[in-house]
XYZ file of C-alpha atoms in Angstrom:
703
model
C -37.338 193.095 -184.417
C -34.894 191.050 -186.392
C -36.226 190.258 -189.864
C -36.072 186.713 -191.181
C -34.371 186.113 -194.507
C -36.765 185.042 -197.229
C -34.182 183.409 -199.457
C -33.204 179.832 -198.777
C -29.699 179.446 -197.334
C -27.726 177.522 -199.928
C -24.163 178.790 -200.071
C -21.263 179.310 -197.690
C -19.561 182.581 -196.902
C -17.911 183.925 -200.034
C -15.599 185.345 -197.469
C -13.768 182.003 -197.322
C -13.427 181.509 -201.065
C -9.717 182.359 -201.181
C -6.621 181.736 -199.194
C -4.479 184.124 -201.199
C -4.661 187.888 -201.417
C -4.146 190.849 -199.188
C -4.248 188.949 -195.905
C -0.883 187.365 -196.441
C -1.445 183.805 -197.697
C 0.216 182.733 -200.911
C -1.490 179.704 -202.439
C -4.844 180.111 -204.285
C -7.533 177.888 -202.838
C -9.312 175.571 -205.245
C -13.081 175.694 -205.283
C -13.737 172.222 -203.943
C -17.211 172.171 -205.429
C -16.243 172.599 -209.083
C -12.479 172.080 -209.219
C -11.710 175.633 -210.345
C -9.621 178.170 -208.563
C -11.847 180.128 -206.245
C -10.286 183.296 -207.576
C -11.640 182.689 -211.074
C -15.257 181.621 -210.613
C -17.527 179.999 -213.159
C -21.006 181.324 -212.529
C -20.955 184.399 -214.725
C -20.616 186.745 -211.773
C -17.708 188.975 -210.963
C -15.923 186.770 -208.428
C -12.691 188.701 -208.671
C -13.973 191.276 -206.237
C -12.463 190.384 -202.907
C -14.869 189.887 -200.022
C -12.466 191.783 -197.752
C -9.344 193.876 -197.744
C -6.945 195.091 -195.083
C -6.618 198.838 -194.633
C -3.742 200.365 -192.673
C -4.880 203.052 -190.247
C -2.970 205.993 -188.882
C -3.241 204.800 -185.285
C -0.268 202.720 -184.240
C -0.620 198.966 -184.171
C -4.170 198.758 -185.553
C -5.480 197.371 -188.822
C -8.988 197.617 -190.205
C -10.827 194.911 -192.105
C -13.346 196.068 -194.716
C -15.948 193.544 -195.853
C -17.805 193.615 -199.139
C -21.423 192.544 -199.366
C -21.948 188.817 -200.000
C -25.009 186.860 -201.055
C -26.807 184.054 -199.202
C -24.453 183.934 -196.275
C -24.925 181.209 -193.721
C -22.949 180.382 -190.644
C -23.865 177.248 -188.803
C -21.353 176.477 -186.080
C -23.594 174.670 -183.595
C -27.025 176.225 -183.430
C -26.554 179.752 -184.721
C -29.782 181.607 -185.364
C -30.460 182.517 -188.994
C -32.205 185.718 -187.977
C -28.871 187.421 -187.432
C -27.856 186.999 -191.041
C -29.914 189.839 -192.454
C -29.841 192.591 -189.884
C -29.718 196.375 -189.741
C -28.401 199.069 -187.458
C -29.294 202.667 -186.800
C -26.946 205.054 -188.604
C -25.969 207.004 -185.517
C -24.658 203.861 -183.825
C -22.432 202.698 -186.655
C -19.355 204.801 -185.945
C -19.219 203.889 -182.280
C -19.708 200.176 -182.819
C -17.373 199.908 -185.766
C -14.700 201.754 -183.819
C -15.003 199.223 -181.028
C -14.836 196.284 -183.413
C -12.274 197.728 -185.828
C -14.618 196.885 -188.728
C -15.927 199.192 -191.414
C -18.808 197.797 -193.477
C -20.042 199.091 -196.827
C -23.092 201.326 -196.549
C -25.298 198.825 -198.368
C -24.704 196.160 -195.707
C -27.399 196.453 -193.063
C -26.712 195.525 -189.450
C -29.151 195.486 -186.575
C -28.168 196.849 -183.165
C -29.162 193.870 -181.018
C -27.249 191.863 -178.445
C -26.847 189.068 -181.001
C -25.690 191.261 -183.886
C -22.081 190.538 -183.014
C -22.432 186.819 -183.694
C -22.012 186.769 -187.463
C -19.467 189.584 -187.567
C -17.530 188.164 -184.654
C -17.311 184.736 -186.203
C -16.164 186.246 -189.484
C -13.557 188.264 -187.631
C -12.229 185.200 -185.824
C -11.759 183.180 -188.994
C -10.395 186.171 -190.917
C -7.834 186.766 -188.205
C -6.586 183.195 -187.845
C -6.745 182.104 -191.485
C -4.906 185.217 -192.636
C -1.906 184.896 -190.300
C 1.080 183.295 -191.958
C 2.231 181.650 -188.713
C -0.979 179.566 -188.758
C -1.428 178.828 -192.473
C 0.391 175.471 -192.416
C -1.957 174.127 -189.706
C -4.890 173.790 -192.136
C -4.980 171.203 -194.907
C -7.358 170.792 -197.852
C -9.830 168.781 -195.766
C -10.002 171.613 -193.249
C -10.664 174.151 -195.957
C -13.384 171.963 -197.431
C -15.107 171.858 -194.044
C -14.772 175.607 -193.629
C -16.323 176.162 -197.042
C -19.090 173.591 -196.785
C -21.150 173.811 -193.623
C -23.746 171.120 -192.903
C -27.222 172.272 -191.931
C -29.073 170.781 -189.035
C -32.803 171.645 -189.297
C -34.954 171.969 -186.191
C -36.889 168.865 -187.231
C -33.840 166.845 -186.211
C -33.925 168.041 -182.600
C -34.205 164.940 -180.467
C -35.662 166.229 -177.209
C -37.260 169.177 -175.477
C -34.096 169.711 -173.427
C -31.919 169.841 -176.551
C -34.194 172.352 -178.222
C -34.363 174.588 -175.161
C -30.570 174.533 -174.927
C -30.375 176.225 -178.341
C -31.994 179.369 -176.971
C -30.369 182.152 -175.034
C -31.716 183.044 -171.595
C -33.744 186.051 -172.890
C -35.186 183.892 -175.682
C -36.210 181.247 -173.160
C -37.956 183.826 -170.991
C -39.852 185.127 -174.002
C -40.781 181.586 -175.076
C -42.351 180.609 -171.728
C -44.551 183.679 -171.309
C -47.477 181.642 -172.677
C -47.139 179.126 -169.867
C -48.339 180.417 -166.487
C -46.758 178.772 -163.504
C -43.159 178.832 -164.704
C -40.929 181.138 -162.722
C -38.854 183.012 -165.291
C -37.352 185.457 -162.787
C -34.197 183.348 -162.651
C -30.783 184.302 -163.948
C -29.471 180.828 -164.659
C -30.202 179.145 -167.982
C -29.823 175.603 -166.673
C -32.243 176.255 -163.817
C -34.794 177.772 -166.173
C -34.591 174.798 -168.567
C -35.084 172.436 -165.635
C -38.123 174.456 -164.537
C -39.651 174.297 -168.041
C -39.089 170.542 -168.337
C -40.498 169.970 -164.860
C -43.546 172.098 -165.715
C -44.104 170.162 -168.924
C -43.857 166.790 -167.190
C -46.154 167.667 -164.283
C -48.816 169.700 -166.092
C -52.152 167.969 -166.688
C -53.104 170.213 -169.600
C -53.763 168.388 -172.864
C -54.620 169.518 -176.391
C -58.232 170.143 -177.376
C -58.419 166.803 -179.168
C -56.842 165.037 -176.142
C -54.146 163.563 -178.390
C -51.180 165.520 -177.029
C -49.968 166.211 -173.534
C -48.091 169.301 -172.418
C -44.535 168.016 -173.162
C -45.485 167.265 -176.781
C -47.312 170.576 -177.158
C -44.335 172.582 -175.902
C -41.935 170.512 -178.014
C -43.994 171.080 -181.189
C -44.128 174.812 -180.560
C -40.403 174.890 -179.857
C -39.588 173.171 -183.154
C -41.804 175.637 -184.964
C -39.955 178.552 -183.368
C -36.595 177.061 -184.264
C -37.642 175.831 -187.693
C -34.955 176.437 -190.354
C -33.257 178.942 -188.063
C -30.474 176.823 -186.612
C -27.604 174.815 -187.945
C -25.140 172.386 -186.440
C -21.778 170.857 -187.231
C -21.090 167.240 -186.477
C -18.313 166.356 -184.037
C -15.667 165.763 -186.707
C -16.304 169.013 -188.525
C -16.470 171.024 -185.325
C -12.852 170.043 -184.600
C -11.694 172.429 -187.311
C -13.434 175.317 -185.611
C -12.169 174.269 -182.202
C -8.697 174.502 -183.720
C -9.406 178.035 -184.925
C -10.762 179.113 -181.559
C -7.753 177.589 -179.804
C -5.506 179.781 -181.920
C -7.688 182.839 -181.338
C -8.193 182.627 -177.564
C -5.558 181.996 -174.926
C -5.384 178.387 -173.646
C -5.932 179.561 -170.053
C -9.210 181.213 -171.017
C -10.260 178.209 -173.078
C -9.602 175.847 -170.158
C -11.896 177.890 -167.945
C -14.620 177.794 -170.597
C -14.213 174.070 -171.309
C -14.566 173.270 -167.609
C -18.008 174.905 -167.596
C -19.638 173.548 -170.768
C -19.439 170.890 -173.440
C -17.541 171.299 -176.708
C -20.477 172.531 -178.820
C -21.524 175.095 -176.214
C -17.899 176.165 -175.986
C -17.663 176.911 -179.717
C -21.043 178.602 -179.834
C -20.414 180.655 -176.718
C -17.089 181.903 -177.969
C -18.568 183.207 -181.186
C -21.068 185.239 -179.153
C -18.597 186.887 -176.789
C -18.736 190.677 -176.685
C -15.236 192.088 -176.562
C -16.019 195.789 -176.258
C -14.084 195.923 -173.015
C -11.081 193.864 -174.061
C -7.885 195.630 -174.913
C -8.019 196.638 -178.576
C -4.492 196.161 -179.861
C -2.999 194.732 -183.009
C -2.230 191.111 -182.260
C 1.310 190.411 -183.277
C 2.092 186.693 -183.635
C 5.546 186.381 -185.155
C 7.071 183.118 -184.006
C 5.779 179.746 -185.200
C 4.779 177.672 -182.162
C 3.829 174.504 -184.062
C 6.050 173.339 -186.891
C 3.421 170.950 -188.283
C -0.252 170.207 -187.944
C 0.735 167.022 -186.125
C 2.538 169.031 -183.462
C -0.497 171.258 -183.042
C -2.663 168.157 -182.631
C -0.306 167.033 -179.851
C -0.873 170.421 -178.244
C -4.650 169.917 -178.469
C -4.228 166.470 -176.948
C -2.338 168.000 -174.027
C -4.959 170.711 -173.660
C -7.720 168.106 -173.447
C -5.718 166.161 -170.874
C -5.307 169.263 -168.697
C -9.060 169.919 -168.855
C -9.737 166.280 -168.002
C -7.335 166.378 -165.050
C -8.946 169.501 -163.646
C -12.371 167.947 -164.012
C -11.299 164.758 -162.201
C -9.624 166.711 -159.407
C -12.887 168.560 -158.767
C -14.580 165.181 -158.441
C -11.741 164.025 -156.146
C -10.881 161.173 -158.482
C -7.239 161.263 -157.451
C -6.508 157.615 -158.249
C -7.759 158.079 -161.819
C -5.520 161.134 -162.263
C -2.529 159.253 -160.861
C -2.974 156.009 -162.779
C -4.459 157.248 -166.074
C -3.786 160.939 -166.690
C -0.252 161.128 -165.302
C 1.289 158.292 -167.376
C -0.296 159.747 -170.509
C 1.100 163.198 -169.745
C 4.594 161.899 -168.957
C 4.796 159.729 -172.077
C 3.625 162.557 -174.304
C 5.950 165.073 -172.685
C 8.977 162.862 -173.267
C 7.958 162.230 -176.883
C 7.347 165.907 -177.612
C 10.512 166.986 -175.822
C 12.608 164.639 -177.927
C 11.088 165.927 -181.162
C 10.672 169.660 -180.596
C 12.737 170.964 -177.677
C 15.473 172.348 -179.942
C 12.906 174.382 -181.864
C 11.155 175.548 -178.697
C 14.400 176.572 -177.029
C 14.674 179.354 -179.602
C 11.273 180.743 -178.610
C 10.834 183.448 -176.016
C 10.367 181.766 -172.605
C 6.833 183.143 -172.242
C 5.773 181.358 -175.461
C 7.063 177.916 -174.529
C 4.080 177.235 -172.266
C 1.845 177.308 -175.357
C 3.778 174.672 -177.291
C 2.804 171.011 -177.359
C 5.681 170.082 -175.048
C 4.961 172.939 -172.657
C 1.278 172.001 -172.426
C 2.086 168.361 -171.690
C 4.396 169.524 -168.904
C 1.516 171.588 -167.554
C -0.601 168.433 -167.515
C 2.066 166.747 -165.400
C 2.086 169.644 -162.924
C -1.703 169.513 -162.721
C -1.387 165.897 -161.510
C 0.856 166.741 -158.535
C -1.964 167.538 -156.053
C -3.502 164.114 -156.717
C -0.159 162.392 -156.105
C 0.184 164.177 -152.757
C -3.399 163.433 -151.752
C -2.706 159.743 -152.365
C 0.504 160.061 -150.296
C 2.570 158.663 -153.153
C 5.497 160.777 -152.029
C 8.284 158.778 -153.691
C 6.547 159.100 -157.055
C 5.983 162.801 -156.329
C 9.719 163.412 -155.897
C 10.628 161.231 -158.870
C 8.249 163.109 -161.172
C 9.574 166.486 -160.067
C 13.269 165.664 -160.303
C 13.356 163.145 -163.154
C 10.846 164.898 -165.404
C 9.884 168.470 -164.541
C 13.165 169.832 -163.158
C 15.328 167.661 -165.392
C 15.143 170.341 -168.094
C 15.189 174.139 -168.021
C 13.286 175.024 -171.188
C 9.661 174.683 -170.099
C 7.878 175.823 -166.951
C 10.784 177.868 -165.651
C 8.533 180.135 -163.583
C 7.343 177.150 -161.553
C 10.748 175.814 -160.577
C 11.054 177.743 -157.324
C 7.699 176.585 -155.979
C 8.514 172.967 -156.921
C 11.836 173.082 -155.057
C 10.064 174.405 -151.968
C 7.336 171.782 -152.121
C 9.868 168.998 -152.715
C 11.870 170.108 -149.670
C 8.756 169.900 -147.487
C 7.852 166.436 -148.807
C 11.394 165.124 -148.297
C 11.621 166.449 -144.766
C 8.072 166.021 -143.422
C 6.827 162.918 -145.248
C 9.822 160.937 -146.436
C 11.802 161.839 -143.300
C 14.911 162.217 -145.442
C 16.799 165.269 -144.164
C 19.785 164.707 -146.449
C 17.588 164.792 -149.544
C 15.751 167.848 -148.197
C 19.054 169.677 -147.655
C 20.274 168.738 -151.108
C 16.977 169.935 -152.621
C 17.391 173.319 -150.916
C 20.929 173.682 -152.249
C 19.853 172.708 -155.775
C 17.113 175.315 -155.627
C 19.389 178.048 -154.299
C 21.846 177.453 -157.132
C 19.101 177.521 -159.783
C 19.059 180.924 -161.487
C 15.320 180.630 -162.151
C 14.522 180.542 -158.420
C 14.034 184.106 -157.203
C 12.841 186.274 -154.353
C 10.282 184.630 -152.069
C 11.034 181.049 -153.088
C 14.770 181.627 -152.737
C 14.386 183.151 -149.273
C 12.090 180.334 -148.129
C 14.564 177.691 -149.304
C 17.372 179.477 -147.502
C 15.422 179.731 -144.242
C 14.550 176.036 -144.403
C 18.185 175.194 -145.099
C 19.303 177.363 -142.181
C 17.023 175.494 -139.795
C 18.197 172.088 -140.994
C 21.968 172.653 -140.818
C 22.247 175.498 -138.259
C 24.101 177.951 -140.489
C 26.370 180.224 -138.479
C 26.126 183.978 -138.965
C 29.716 184.170 -140.226
C 29.357 181.362 -142.742
C 29.466 183.507 -145.868
C 29.520 180.522 -148.228
C 25.886 179.812 -147.416
C 24.703 183.386 -147.082
C 25.939 184.117 -150.585
C 23.234 181.769 -151.805
C 20.632 184.247 -150.589
C 22.040 187.746 -150.001
C 18.522 189.125 -149.509
C 18.435 187.347 -146.153
C 20.640 190.038 -144.617
C 18.105 192.759 -145.392
C 15.308 191.335 -143.245
C 14.470 194.218 -140.928
C 11.138 195.841 -139.972
C 9.171 196.891 -136.919
C 6.897 194.619 -134.961
C 4.003 195.644 -132.763
C 1.449 193.840 -130.652
C -1.994 195.171 -129.819
C -4.667 193.687 -127.592
C -8.171 193.531 -129.017
C -10.999 194.799 -126.830
C -13.001 191.691 -127.723
C -12.702 187.913 -127.814
C -11.888 185.623 -130.689
C -14.780 183.900 -132.459
C -14.272 180.248 -131.568
C -15.532 177.960 -134.341
C -14.614 175.151 -136.685
C -15.454 177.029 -139.878
C -13.233 179.037 -142.209
C -13.776 182.125 -140.019
C -10.539 181.623 -138.125
C -9.361 185.218 -137.727
C -12.570 186.851 -136.569
C -13.511 188.497 -133.306
C -16.870 188.996 -131.565
C -17.543 192.699 -131.010
C -20.272 193.845 -128.601
C -21.689 197.363 -128.935
C -23.319 199.613 -126.311
C -26.691 197.963 -126.900
C -25.187 194.529 -126.263
C -25.493 193.570 -129.958
C -22.799 191.221 -131.168
C -21.178 191.308 -134.585
C -18.227 189.559 -136.184
C -15.194 191.636 -137.132
C -12.103 190.436 -138.981
C -8.693 190.835 -137.428
C -7.835 193.388 -140.146
C -10.889 195.471 -139.218
C -9.828 195.338 -135.567
C -6.456 196.848 -136.496
C -7.989 199.523 -138.775
C -10.361 200.521 -135.979
C -7.398 200.747 -133.590
C -5.509 203.167 -135.832
C -8.570 205.242 -136.701
C -8.787 205.901 -132.966
C -5.131 206.955 -132.951
C -4.786 209.851 -135.395
C -5.537 208.297 -138.789
C -8.691 209.203 -140.704
C -9.019 206.443 -143.306
C -7.993 202.856 -143.713
C -8.312 200.100 -146.300
C -7.648 196.366 -146.399
C -6.161 196.098 -149.875
C -3.128 193.817 -149.687
C -1.434 194.196 -153.097
C -4.429 195.624 -154.969
C -3.793 199.345 -154.461
C -0.145 199.062 -155.492
C -0.983 197.003 -158.587
C -3.557 199.602 -159.611
C -1.119 202.470 -159.176
C 1.393 200.596 -161.314
C -1.151 199.842 -164.042
C -2.568 203.374 -164.193
C 0.800 205.141 -164.252
C 2.540 202.632 -166.553
C -0.339 201.612 -168.813
C 1.363 202.637 -172.054
C 4.549 200.842 -171.082
C 2.858 197.612 -169.917
C 0.590 197.415 -172.964
C 3.444 198.297 -175.310
C 2.487 196.560 -178.562
C 5.862 196.562 -180.297
C 7.061 193.556 -178.286
C 6.587 190.643 -180.679
C 4.084 187.987 -179.597
C 3.220 189.796 -176.367
C -0.340 190.112 -177.697
C -0.814 186.851 -179.511
C -4.377 186.081 -178.441
C -7.484 188.193 -178.706
C -8.836 188.318 -175.177
C -5.734 189.069 -173.158
C -5.941 190.943 -169.881
C -2.209 191.615 -170.026
C 0.786 190.962 -172.302
C 1.978 187.359 -172.387
C 5.408 188.369 -171.110
C 3.930 190.041 -168.016
C 5.351 187.315 -165.760
C 8.561 186.868 -167.722
C 10.510 189.598 -169.497
C 8.134 192.537 -168.995
C 10.763 194.915 -167.640
C 13.644 193.638 -169.745
C 11.793 193.984 -173.062
C 10.536 197.502 -172.235
C 13.356 198.778 -170.050
C 14.049 201.977 -171.977
C 10.406 203.063 -171.928
C 9.848 201.998 -168.311
C 12.995 203.673 -166.983
C 12.054 206.914 -168.701
C 8.592 206.777 -167.183
C 9.992 205.984 -163.715
C 11.985 209.201 -163.801
C 8.917 211.170 -164.876
C 6.771 209.726 -162.083
C 9.409 210.387 -159.442
C 9.387 214.086 -160.386
C 5.607 214.612 -160.476
C 4.091 217.301 -158.310
C 1.000 216.327 -156.325
C -1.275 217.848 -158.937
C 0.572 216.101 -161.764
C 0.367 212.766 -159.927
C -3.388 213.196 -159.442
C -3.845 214.254 -163.049
C -1.849 211.328 -164.491
C -3.721 208.698 -162.472
C -7.138 210.279 -163.093
C -6.524 210.684 -166.827
C -5.365 207.095 -167.169
C -8.419 205.900 -165.255
C -10.744 207.844 -167.535
C -8.976 206.820 -170.748
C -8.942 203.093 -170.011
C -12.054 202.792 -167.874
C -13.809 199.389 -168.049
C -11.138 197.803 -170.223
C -10.390 194.277 -169.137
C -7.120 194.292 -167.226
C -5.986 193.714 -163.676
C -7.596 197.028 -162.664
C -10.921 196.913 -160.803
C -12.892 199.838 -162.163
C -14.517 201.034 -158.951
C -14.945 204.791 -158.504
C -14.672 204.489 -154.715
C -11.367 202.707 -155.131
C -10.090 205.541 -157.346
C -10.491 208.028 -154.480
C -8.433 205.768 -152.211
C -5.775 205.310 -154.898
C -5.379 209.076 -155.327
C -5.202 209.756 -151.590
C -2.712 206.968 -150.947
C -0.492 208.000 -153.879
C -0.342 211.567 -152.540
C 0.510 210.390 -149.023
C 3.226 208.076 -150.343
C 4.750 210.903 -152.474
C 5.868 210.678 -156.096
C 9.442 209.431 -155.437
C 8.206 206.549 -153.267
C 5.428 205.692 -155.723
C 8.060 205.471 -158.460
C 10.313 203.293 -156.305
C 7.508 200.867 -155.407
C 6.470 200.599 -159.062
C 10.086 200.004 -160.067
C 10.501 197.178 -157.574
C 7.234 195.485 -158.549
C 7.637 195.743 -162.319
C 11.266 194.588 -162.207
C 10.003 191.041 -161.531
C 6.217 191.154 -161.695
C 5.800 187.386 -161.471
C 7.452 187.172 -158.065
C 6.717 190.612 -156.620
C 3.154 191.534 -157.615
C 1.851 189.925 -154.427
C 2.913 189.859 -150.795
C 2.463 193.548 -149.968
C 1.130 194.359 -146.462
C -2.563 193.924 -145.695
C -3.526 197.416 -144.592
C -2.954 201.056 -145.395
C -4.120 203.763 -142.982
C -3.661 207.448 -143.713
C -4.597 210.989 -142.808
C -5.193 213.171 -145.891
C -4.837 216.346 -143.810
C -1.231 215.850 -142.702
C -0.400 213.138 -145.305
C 0.607 210.679 -142.590
C 0.532 207.078 -143.807
C 1.225 203.719 -142.198
C 1.523 200.340 -143.949
C 0.662 197.320 -141.825
C 0.892 193.560 -142.165
C -1.606 191.956 -139.790
C -0.989 188.627 -138.123
C -3.127 186.792 -135.657
C -1.761 184.338 -133.137
C 0.500 181.673 -134.592
C 0.396 183.270 -138.086
C 3.742 183.576 -139.842
C 5.038 185.877 -142.540
C 5.550 184.445 -145.985
C 8.937 184.989 -147.599
C 7.523 187.438 -150.158
C 5.822 189.422 -147.369
C 9.162 189.609 -145.583
C 10.849 190.955 -148.717
C 8.224 193.678 -149.211
C 8.227 194.707 -145.548
C 11.988 195.077 -145.718
C 11.929 197.024 -148.969
C 9.220 199.447 -147.842
C 11.103 200.017 -144.568
C 14.276 200.865 -146.494
C 12.256 203.407 -148.489
C 11.635 205.261 -145.252
C 7.948 204.416 -144.960
C 6.236 203.720 -141.643
C 5.859 199.950 -141.870
C 5.082 197.403 -139.183
C 3.898 193.895 -138.506
C 0.978 194.022 -136.108
C 0.103 190.966 -134.018
C -3.361 190.892 -132.472
C -4.138 188.926 -129.326
C -7.614 188.425 -127.837
C -8.787 190.407 -124.844
C -7.288 189.323 -121.537
C -4.960 186.721 -123.049
C -1.349 186.917 -121.789
């Protein structure tokens, strides 16, 4: 059991008393309560002892933060339970947990091994990390520091409703709380549903107090306030903005958008401070470049972030007119303002960092509006926004340019009925150096259809030399069953009847796997790009998660380096090329050993690997059947431009582990067409000498 503190919470974390010292800041912070420098103190105690220090470790790229014991610590970012503030942990668990968290506490600081123990430490870690980084120091003014140092308590007596009080509890706490009330189903796994059940129970129960003065809702509410009494604290909306700023610098914007779309601001802050990161990649974050020159610029970034979240929310509600008439003008005006003020600074940043600037985020807001514009059939405005705003610069959003050229071509041709503009759009896209691979090939094929390019017209074919390489086998098989005719999403399914006249649905991919398992192959899997991505990650883990690339690990919950879809290969070319040679020369046993060892070493870490033991067996078998040289070649091709080539690989792999026969198959039902990226991969794998084919499936008896 967690033990309650007996002393009254009266001070803030001594941890925040200084801005100067070993964590890299330079200006001493004044104690805003008494006007003295926080480094001097005036209470007769030894305040010169730092509450933390940074210790360099031997392991590469990792630092350790050592905290000293502090008195009367409170932390009250939106309903944080006081019972975590004085907690203890069993000695044998300390080393393991501290290793995971990169924290070493003094022996006289007691910690309790509970699910919530991470809350206080985690919140301290977040603020220590952000407030100590020089690239962020200028984003906090004296008012911010005063808020950080002076939390405002929010006692349970100020809870306004039963629903609000219940929302302060975690799901396990709620289940424990309602055990006294028979009739409430607590075997649910959703907090919102459980709260609704409790409120409904309270409102419908006829039970009253012994003196008949209180009904069930009041009785439950009184007990709830007693449970929460003096244990929770809250920040008001204004003060919470400071902590939202800190969390926005700590977590990636993409992750924050997902969280914001699921909960309100207070829940978002509270939830983030409770996140367990045992499984996240533990690397030294390395922010080097300043993304926001002033606090004002960062506030413009936050404004853009909020607009993106708002747009996504409105799109889910199908409020397309609101997005078009309200959100889009705001995004465009802000983008133009930010571009004028900061594009010269941002142009010096690495391309993968520009998305996280104020200007880059406002451009993202504009792109988020495009589906609404199309749904409203405002096609002229759609083209004007793309060409006059988004594509009228080449600093921000460069990875999206190819897709926008393709979409613009379709709109010009199919909706505006303007073939000349569609042709010109294709040519613009094909001459844009940022348009690569699948998008380039699709633009070329659309251009070819519109102007009937002759085979000997080299001037056009030079725009897309990859077009010449399009060669692979095609095969057609007839299913021994009929297609499942329906109006649902189950378009490519067949009805299979067994010997007992029982009917089951089978996907078109399963039909093809069954066909080849009856023709010499022993195993098959519908994996699309997954198997190949896993082989790449497991064999090139150290190269992908190479921490010496500045700013590649800027945020603290990354699944992959920020430059994964940009300069991954270019920034690590020496290391990757060396590894490619090693992989190509592996024996079968070495290949198995390298993949298995990597799997074991990094198991359960958050990445683009799905840690499924069954999948590991398939990965090993497929890698052996492919052979080390071909595995190396496939990895080389994918990692050379991961953004454009990590998808589009064929649907199926069938193999025979006995004779190491392997076939790679792209499955298409009637009227299905290959995407441009699929075409590129089919061609490349064929040139490697692999048995590759496109398999078309037609229903039984259909000519």
